[in-house]
């Protein structure tokens, strides 16, 4: 159990404990603590099972670290080392015509990704062919180009850790009848040839497609105020 030296120590500890339900006592080391309110000094022998001081507290933590061996705990740096990707999401002409643009944007917003580019755009045949160049040899390619150029699309650039794979999950399978309920295609579409939305299939294609559909100056760098509520 803890041993307190000094006659006023017990009173100081009592008042501290009322404000700080948990503290970082977790070893058998001896530590000196100064409480902010009374300035009295307390010496305590830490014990793993000291139930009055069971674990870490954000209220008491910084103060106690001054008197114990410094620990390296930098979650913000670890988070910043994670790869931030970009994906190109496009509401196809059927999505625009059917009035579900807001619903689709909302799903990515609610998930917590960052919108960095957005525009309504009537694309040319050349651009559609370049975008889908990997499918050039497919029998459905001409119909796909006609479909994509049949009316305005909504072009979006989204950013975030894991955004490419996550967006593909939010979008659902290529064939809307195979797409899970809860996904965009699963909820809003019935046919592959009218599957309402596009999402890049790799981080490399995310960058390539954003560069293809957006000109320089059309993308915004900004910091959403909700960032600390989305990532620790
Ligand atoms: P996704 O859009 O899920 O990435 P994809 O890249 O294989 O799918 O194909 C691009 C688009 O081409 C797809 O959204 C709809 C169309 N498409 C794909 N397969 C098709 C098929 N068998 N018949 C008609 N259209 C097809
Ligand atoms: Mg694809």
XYZ file of N, CA and C in Angstrom, residues 56-192:
411
model
N -4.366 5.128 -15.523
C -3.996 6.438 -16.059
C -5.171 7.417 -16.051
N -4.848 8.686 -15.901
C -5.857 9.726 -15.965
C -5.319 10.875 -16.765
N -6.121 11.401 -17.689
C -5.671 12.558 -18.457
C -5.569 13.791 -17.582
N -6.273 13.785 -16.426
C -6.229 14.936 -15.530
C -4.908 14.979 -14.759
N -4.395 13.817 -14.392
C -3.244 13.755 -13.513
C -1.978 13.379 -14.252
N -2.141 12.938 -15.464
C -1.070 12.266 -16.191
C 0.158 13.144 -16.401
N -0.041 14.326 -16.989
C 1.078 15.182 -17.345
C 1.893 15.559 -16.123
N 1.208 15.853 -15.023
C 1.887 16.274 -13.806
C 2.794 15.163 -13.300
N 2.280 13.944 -13.275
C 3.053 12.849 -12.721
C 4.213 12.479 -13.626
N 4.089 12.728 -14.918
C 5.167 12.371 -15.840
C 6.426 13.191 -15.567
N 6.236 14.368 -14.985
C 7.402 15.201 -14.691
C 8.344 14.503 -13.721
N 7.802 13.650 -12.884
C 8.613 13.054 -11.838
C 8.912 11.593 -12.107
N 8.425 11.046 -13.207
C 8.758 9.666 -13.532
C 9.542 9.648 -14.838
N 10.041 8.497 -15.158
C 10.820 8.353 -16.397
C 9.955 8.731 -17.599
N 10.434 9.612 -18.483
C 9.589 10.013 -19.619
C 9.238 8.814 -20.490
N 7.995 8.806 -20.974
C 7.565 7.740 -21.882
C 7.274 8.348 -23.243
N 7.540 7.607 -24.289
C 7.243 8.110 -25.635
C 5.877 7.590 -26.044
N 4.938 8.516 -26.206
C 3.586 8.121 -26.632
C 3.093 9.188 -27.598
N 3.226 8.926 -28.871
C 2.953 9.950 -29.874
C 1.955 9.446 -30.899
N 0.695 9.207 -30.495
C -0.276 8.654 -31.442
C -0.513 9.554 -32.640
N -0.387 10.889 -32.434
C -0.636 11.798 -33.556
C 0.425 11.621 -34.635
N 1.674 11.321 -34.200
C 2.726 11.090 -35.187
C 2.514 9.769 -35.905
N 2.085 8.758 -35.148
C 1.816 7.459 -35.764
C 0.713 7.614 -36.796
N -0.348 8.353 -36.432
C -1.462 8.566 -37.362
C -0.979 9.288 -38.611
N -0.095 10.284 -38.418
C 0.334 11.059 -39.572
C 1.229 10.238 -40.499
N 1.793 9.138 -39.975
C 2.609 8.289 -40.830
C 1.756 7.395 -41.723
N 0.469 7.265 -41.379
C -0.403 6.445 -42.202
C -0.604 7.123 -43.558
N -0.687 6.287 -44.579
C -0.803 6.779 -45.951
C -2.175 7.421 -46.179
N -2.186 8.674 -46.584
C -3.439 9.321 -46.962
C -3.617 9.149 -48.469
N -4.707 8.532 -48.869
C -4.948 8.273 -50.289
C -6.024 9.211 -50.838
N -6.106 9.236 -52.165
C -7.167 9.981 -52.842
C -7.929 9.024 -53.746
N -9.215 9.249 -53.830
C -10.001 8.456 -54.761
C -10.882 9.365 -55.598
N -11.132 8.919 -56.816
C -12.037 9.667 -57.698
C -13.400 8.972 -57.666
N -14.387 9.710 -57.229
C -15.760 9.199 -57.182
C -16.568 10.022 -58.183
N -17.400 9.333 -58.943
C -18.201 10.052 -59.941
C -19.633 9.532 -59.907
N -20.560 10.462 -59.750
C -21.969 10.103 -59.918
C -22.220 10.115 -61.417
N -22.622 8.963 -61.928
C -22.807 8.824 -63.378
C -24.103 9.535 -63.808
N -24.325 9.679 -65.125
C -25.483 10.463 -65.583
C -26.823 9.972 -65.016
N -26.973 8.659 -64.803
C -28.238 8.157 -64.240
C -28.440 8.642 -62.797
N -27.349 8.735 -62.045
C -27.450 9.236 -60.667
C -27.860 10.694 -60.621
N -27.312 11.476 -61.575
C -27.681 12.897 -61.651
C -29.150 13.022 -62.040
N -29.558 12.284 -63.099
C -30.947 12.357 -63.580
C -31.939 11.913 -62.504
N -31.561 10.950 -61.719
C -32.486 10.400 -60.719
C -32.462 11.192 -59.402
N -31.647 12.207 -59.313
C -31.678 13.090 -58.144
C -31.119 12.470 -56.871
N -30.067 11.631 -57.016
C -29.488 11.020 -55.818
C -28.064 11.515 -55.542
N -27.710 12.637 -56.170
C -26.364 13.191 -55.957
C -26.125 13.477 -54.469
N -27.101 14.129 -53.851
C -26.954 14.502 -52.439
C -26.785 13.277 -51.549
N -27.574 12.255 -51.823
C -27.494 11.013 -51.035
C -26.092 10.405 -51.147
N -25.572 10.389 -52.371
C -24.260 9.761 -52.585
C -23.156 10.567 -51.907
N -23.175 11.879 -52.082
C -22.163 12.713 -51.412
C -22.250 12.519 -49.901
N -23.472 12.475 -49.427
C -23.701 12.374 -47.980
C -23.088 11.109 -47.375
N -23.111 10.026 -48.121
C -22.551 8.775 -47.581
C -21.053 8.894 -47.329
N -20.353 9.569 -48.247
C -18.905 9.746 -48.056
C -18.624 10.780 -46.962
N -19.459 11.808 -46.913
C -19.299 12.814 -45.845
C -19.500 12.180 -44.484
N -20.595 11.425 -44.356
C -20.919 10.827 -43.060
C -19.871 9.813 -42.625
N -19.295 9.121 -43.586
C -18.249 8.160 -43.254
C -17.059 8.854 -42.604
N -16.794 10.086 -43.042
C -15.701 10.853 -42.433
C -14.548 11.154 -43.367
N -14.750 10.954 -44.660
C -13.686 11.306 -45.604
C -13.758 12.788 -45.958
N -12.666 13.263 -46.541
C -12.569 14.701 -46.843
C -12.771 14.934 -48.332
N -13.735 15.803 -48.634
C -13.996 16.191 -50.023
C -12.986 17.262 -50.426
N -12.258 17.014 -51.510
C -11.272 18.022 -51.946
C -11.572 18.583 -53.337
N -12.549 17.964 -54.015
C -12.926 18.477 -55.331
C -14.343 18.059 -55.676
N -15.096 18.963 -56.335
C -16.499 18.670 -56.646
C -16.971 19.545 -57.814
N -17.514 18.911 -58.843
C -18.083 19.720 -59.935
C -19.075 18.891 -60.759
N -20.044 19.604 -61.341
C -20.965 18.995 -62.307
C -20.326 19.203 -63.678
N -20.299 18.136 -64.483
C -19.472 18.218 -65.685
C -20.029 17.346 -66.802
N -20.104 17.914 -67.975
C -20.484 17.128 -69.165
C -19.185 16.674 -69.834
N -18.912 15.412 -69.788
C -17.594 14.976 -70.279
C -17.630 14.608 -71.764
N -16.484 14.741 -72.383
C -16.343 14.415 -73.816
C -16.131 12.912 -73.982
N -16.316 12.471 -75.228
C -16.080 11.070 -75.558
C -14.603 10.707 -75.291
N -13.717 11.624 -75.654
C -12.283 11.356 -75.459
C -11.954 11.123 -73.986
N -12.516 11.981 -73.145
C -12.236 11.847 -71.714
C -12.804 10.527 -71.164
N -14.028 10.203 -71.584
C -14.643 8.955 -71.123
C -13.803 7.753 -71.578
N -13.317 7.810 -72.807
C -12.502 6.693 -73.327
C -11.170 6.586 -72.586
N -10.589 7.724 -72.284
C -9.326 7.711 -71.534
C -9.557 7.156 -70.121
N -10.651 7.589 -69.519
C -10.970 7.120 -68.168
C -11.130 5.597 -68.130
N -11.834 5.068 -69.112
C -12.120 3.622 -69.134
C -11.207 2.871 -70.105
N -10.001 3.380 -70.333
C -9.128 2.802 -71.376
C -8.813 1.315 -71.143
N -8.795 0.889 -69.869
C -8.501 -0.529 -69.578
C -9.603 -1.461 -70.083
N -10.784 -0.898 -70.371
C -11.922 -1.733 -70.805
C -12.156 -1.635 -72.313
N -11.204 -1.025 -72.992
C -11.371 -0.719 -74.417
C -11.752 -1.951 -75.258
N -11.237 -3.093 -74.873
C -11.485 -4.302 -75.677
C -12.779 -5.023 -75.284
N -13.446 -4.546 -74.272
C -14.692 -5.201 -73.837
C -15.825 -4.896 -74.810
N -16.699 -5.870 -74.962
C -17.808 -5.702 -75.921
C -18.750 -4.559 -75.515
N -18.834 -4.319 -74.229
C -19.754 -3.281 -73.747
C -19.133 -1.883 -73.775
N -17.866 -1.776 -74.219
C -17.165 -0.483 -74.163
C -17.917 0.650 -74.878
N -18.394 0.436 -76.123
C -19.098 1.554 -76.793
C -20.341 2.003 -76.037
N -21.094 1.028 -75.518
C -22.294 1.392 -74.745
C -21.921 2.140 -73.459
N -20.823 1.712 -72.850
C -20.352 2.367 -71.614
C -19.994 3.831 -71.881
N -19.324 4.079 -73.008
C -18.936 5.459 -73.353
C -20.193 6.297 -73.646
N -21.158 5.704 -74.375
C -22.417 6.419 -74.647
C -23.125 6.793 -73.342
N -23.137 5.844 -72.427
C -23.801 6.055 -71.122
C -23.120 7.171 -70.323
N -21.810 7.112 -70.250
C -21.087 8.095 -69.419
C -21.164 9.500 -70.021
N -21.297 9.564 -71.336
C -21.362 10.890 -71.988
C -22.805 11.344 -72.244
N -23.779 10.585 -71.741
C -25.182 10.870 -72.077
C -25.775 12.057 -71.306
N -25.046 12.548 -70.319
C -25.527 13.698 -69.537
C -24.443 14.090 -68.547
N -24.691 15.139 -67.784
C -23.655 15.570 -66.838
C -23.394 14.524 -65.753
N -22.152 14.489 -65.312
C -21.753 13.649 -64.180
C -21.303 14.567 -63.047
N -21.273 14.043 -61.843
C -20.716 14.813 -60.730
C -19.365 14.200 -60.366
N -18.325 15.000 -60.551
C -16.952 14.552 -60.301
C -16.558 14.931 -58.880
N -15.964 13.969 -58.191
C -15.538 14.251 -56.816
C -14.164 13.670 -56.543
N -13.367 14.408 -55.775
C -12.109 13.887 -55.249
C -12.274 13.780 -53.739
N -11.997 12.622 -53.198
C -12.090 12.392 -51.748
C -10.742 11.923 -51.238
N -10.471 12.287 -49.999
C -9.159 12.013 -49.419
C -9.317 11.370 -48.050
N -8.387 10.494 -47.710
C -8.397 9.903 -46.369
C -7.555 8.647 -46.310
N -7.260 8.221 -45.099
C -6.542 6.962 -44.918
C -7.492 5.830 -45.306
N -7.065 5.011 -46.235
C -7.888 3.863 -46.653
C -9.099 4.228 -47.478
N -9.115 5.429 -48.044
C -10.332 5.913 -48.727
C -10.676 5.095 -49.974
N -9.667 4.599 -50.682
C -9.948 3.889 -51.937
C -10.741 2.607 -51.665
N -10.213 1.774 -50.781
C -10.887 0.502 -50.484
C -12.226 0.736 -49.788
N -12.253 1.711 -48.885
C -13.485 1.986 -48.158
C -14.581 2.488 -49.094
N -14.200 3.349 -50.035
C -15.185 3.866 -50.995
C -15.745 2.733 -51.848
N -14.899 1.795 -52.226
C -15.378 0.651 -53.015
C -16.407 -0.149 -52.212
N -16.157 -0.259 -50.899
C -17.133 -0.969 -50.061
C -18.437 -0.187 -49.960
N -18.323 1.117 -49.802
C -19.535 1.948 -49.722
C -20.329 1.880 -51.025
N -19.621 1.777 -52.133
C -20.276 1.733 -53.453
C -20.934 0.381 -53.702
N -20.251 -0.699 -53.369
C -20.797 -2.038 -53.582
C -20.379 -2.647 -54.911
N -20.810 -3.886 -55.136
C -20.386 -4.651 -56.315
C -20.813 -3.980 -57.616
N -20.061 -4.282 -58.690
C -20.338 -3.693 -60.013
C -21.775 -3.960 -60.461
N -22.207 -5.195 -60.253
C -23.594 -5.535 -60.579
C -24.485 -5.191 -59.373
N -25.346 -4.207 -59.513
C -26.144 -3.749 -58.369
C -26.996 -4.853 -57.728
N -27.336 -5.869 -58.523
C -28.135 -6.961 -57.936
C -27.286 -7.837 -57.014
N -25.977 -7.769 -57.198
C -25.058 -8.503 -56.306
C -24.570 -7.614 -55.158
N -24.798 -6.334 -55.260
C -24.309 -5.395 -54.231
C -25.141 -5.550 -52.956
N -24.448 -5.506 -51.830
C -25.123 -5.663 -50.530
C -26.065 -4.489 -50.255
N -27.204 -4.774 -49.642
C -28.036 -3.661 -49.147
C -27.194 -2.794 -48.204
N -27.437 -1.512 -48.267
C -26.626 -0.608 -47.447
C -25.537 0.059 -48.270
N -25.140 -0.594 -49.382
C -24.183 0.059 -50.289
C -24.968 0.960 -51.251
N -24.245 1.845 -51.923
C -24.924 2.775 -52.839
C -25.610 2.011 -53.963
N -24.838 1.132 -54.623
C -25.437 0.369 -55.724
C -26.485 -0.615 -55.210
N -26.241 -1.191 -54.043
C -27.206 -2.135 -53.460
C -28.523 -1.462 -53.121
N -28.467 -0.200 -52.753
C -29.682 0.522 -52.362
C -30.368 1.225 -53.531
N -29.573 1.654 -54.516
C -30.120 2.614 -55.487
C -30.131 2.165 -56.939
N -29.641 0.969 -57.239
C -29.547 0.595 -58.659
C -29.899 -0.874 -58.873
N -30.188 -1.214 -60.158
C -30.600 -2.589 -60.468
C -29.810 -3.224 -61.608
N -29.015 -2.420 -62.343
C -28.353 -2.995 -63.516
C -26.914 -2.484 -63.654
N -26.026 -3.373 -64.106
C -24.606 -3.000 -64.268
C -24.447 -1.793 -65.187
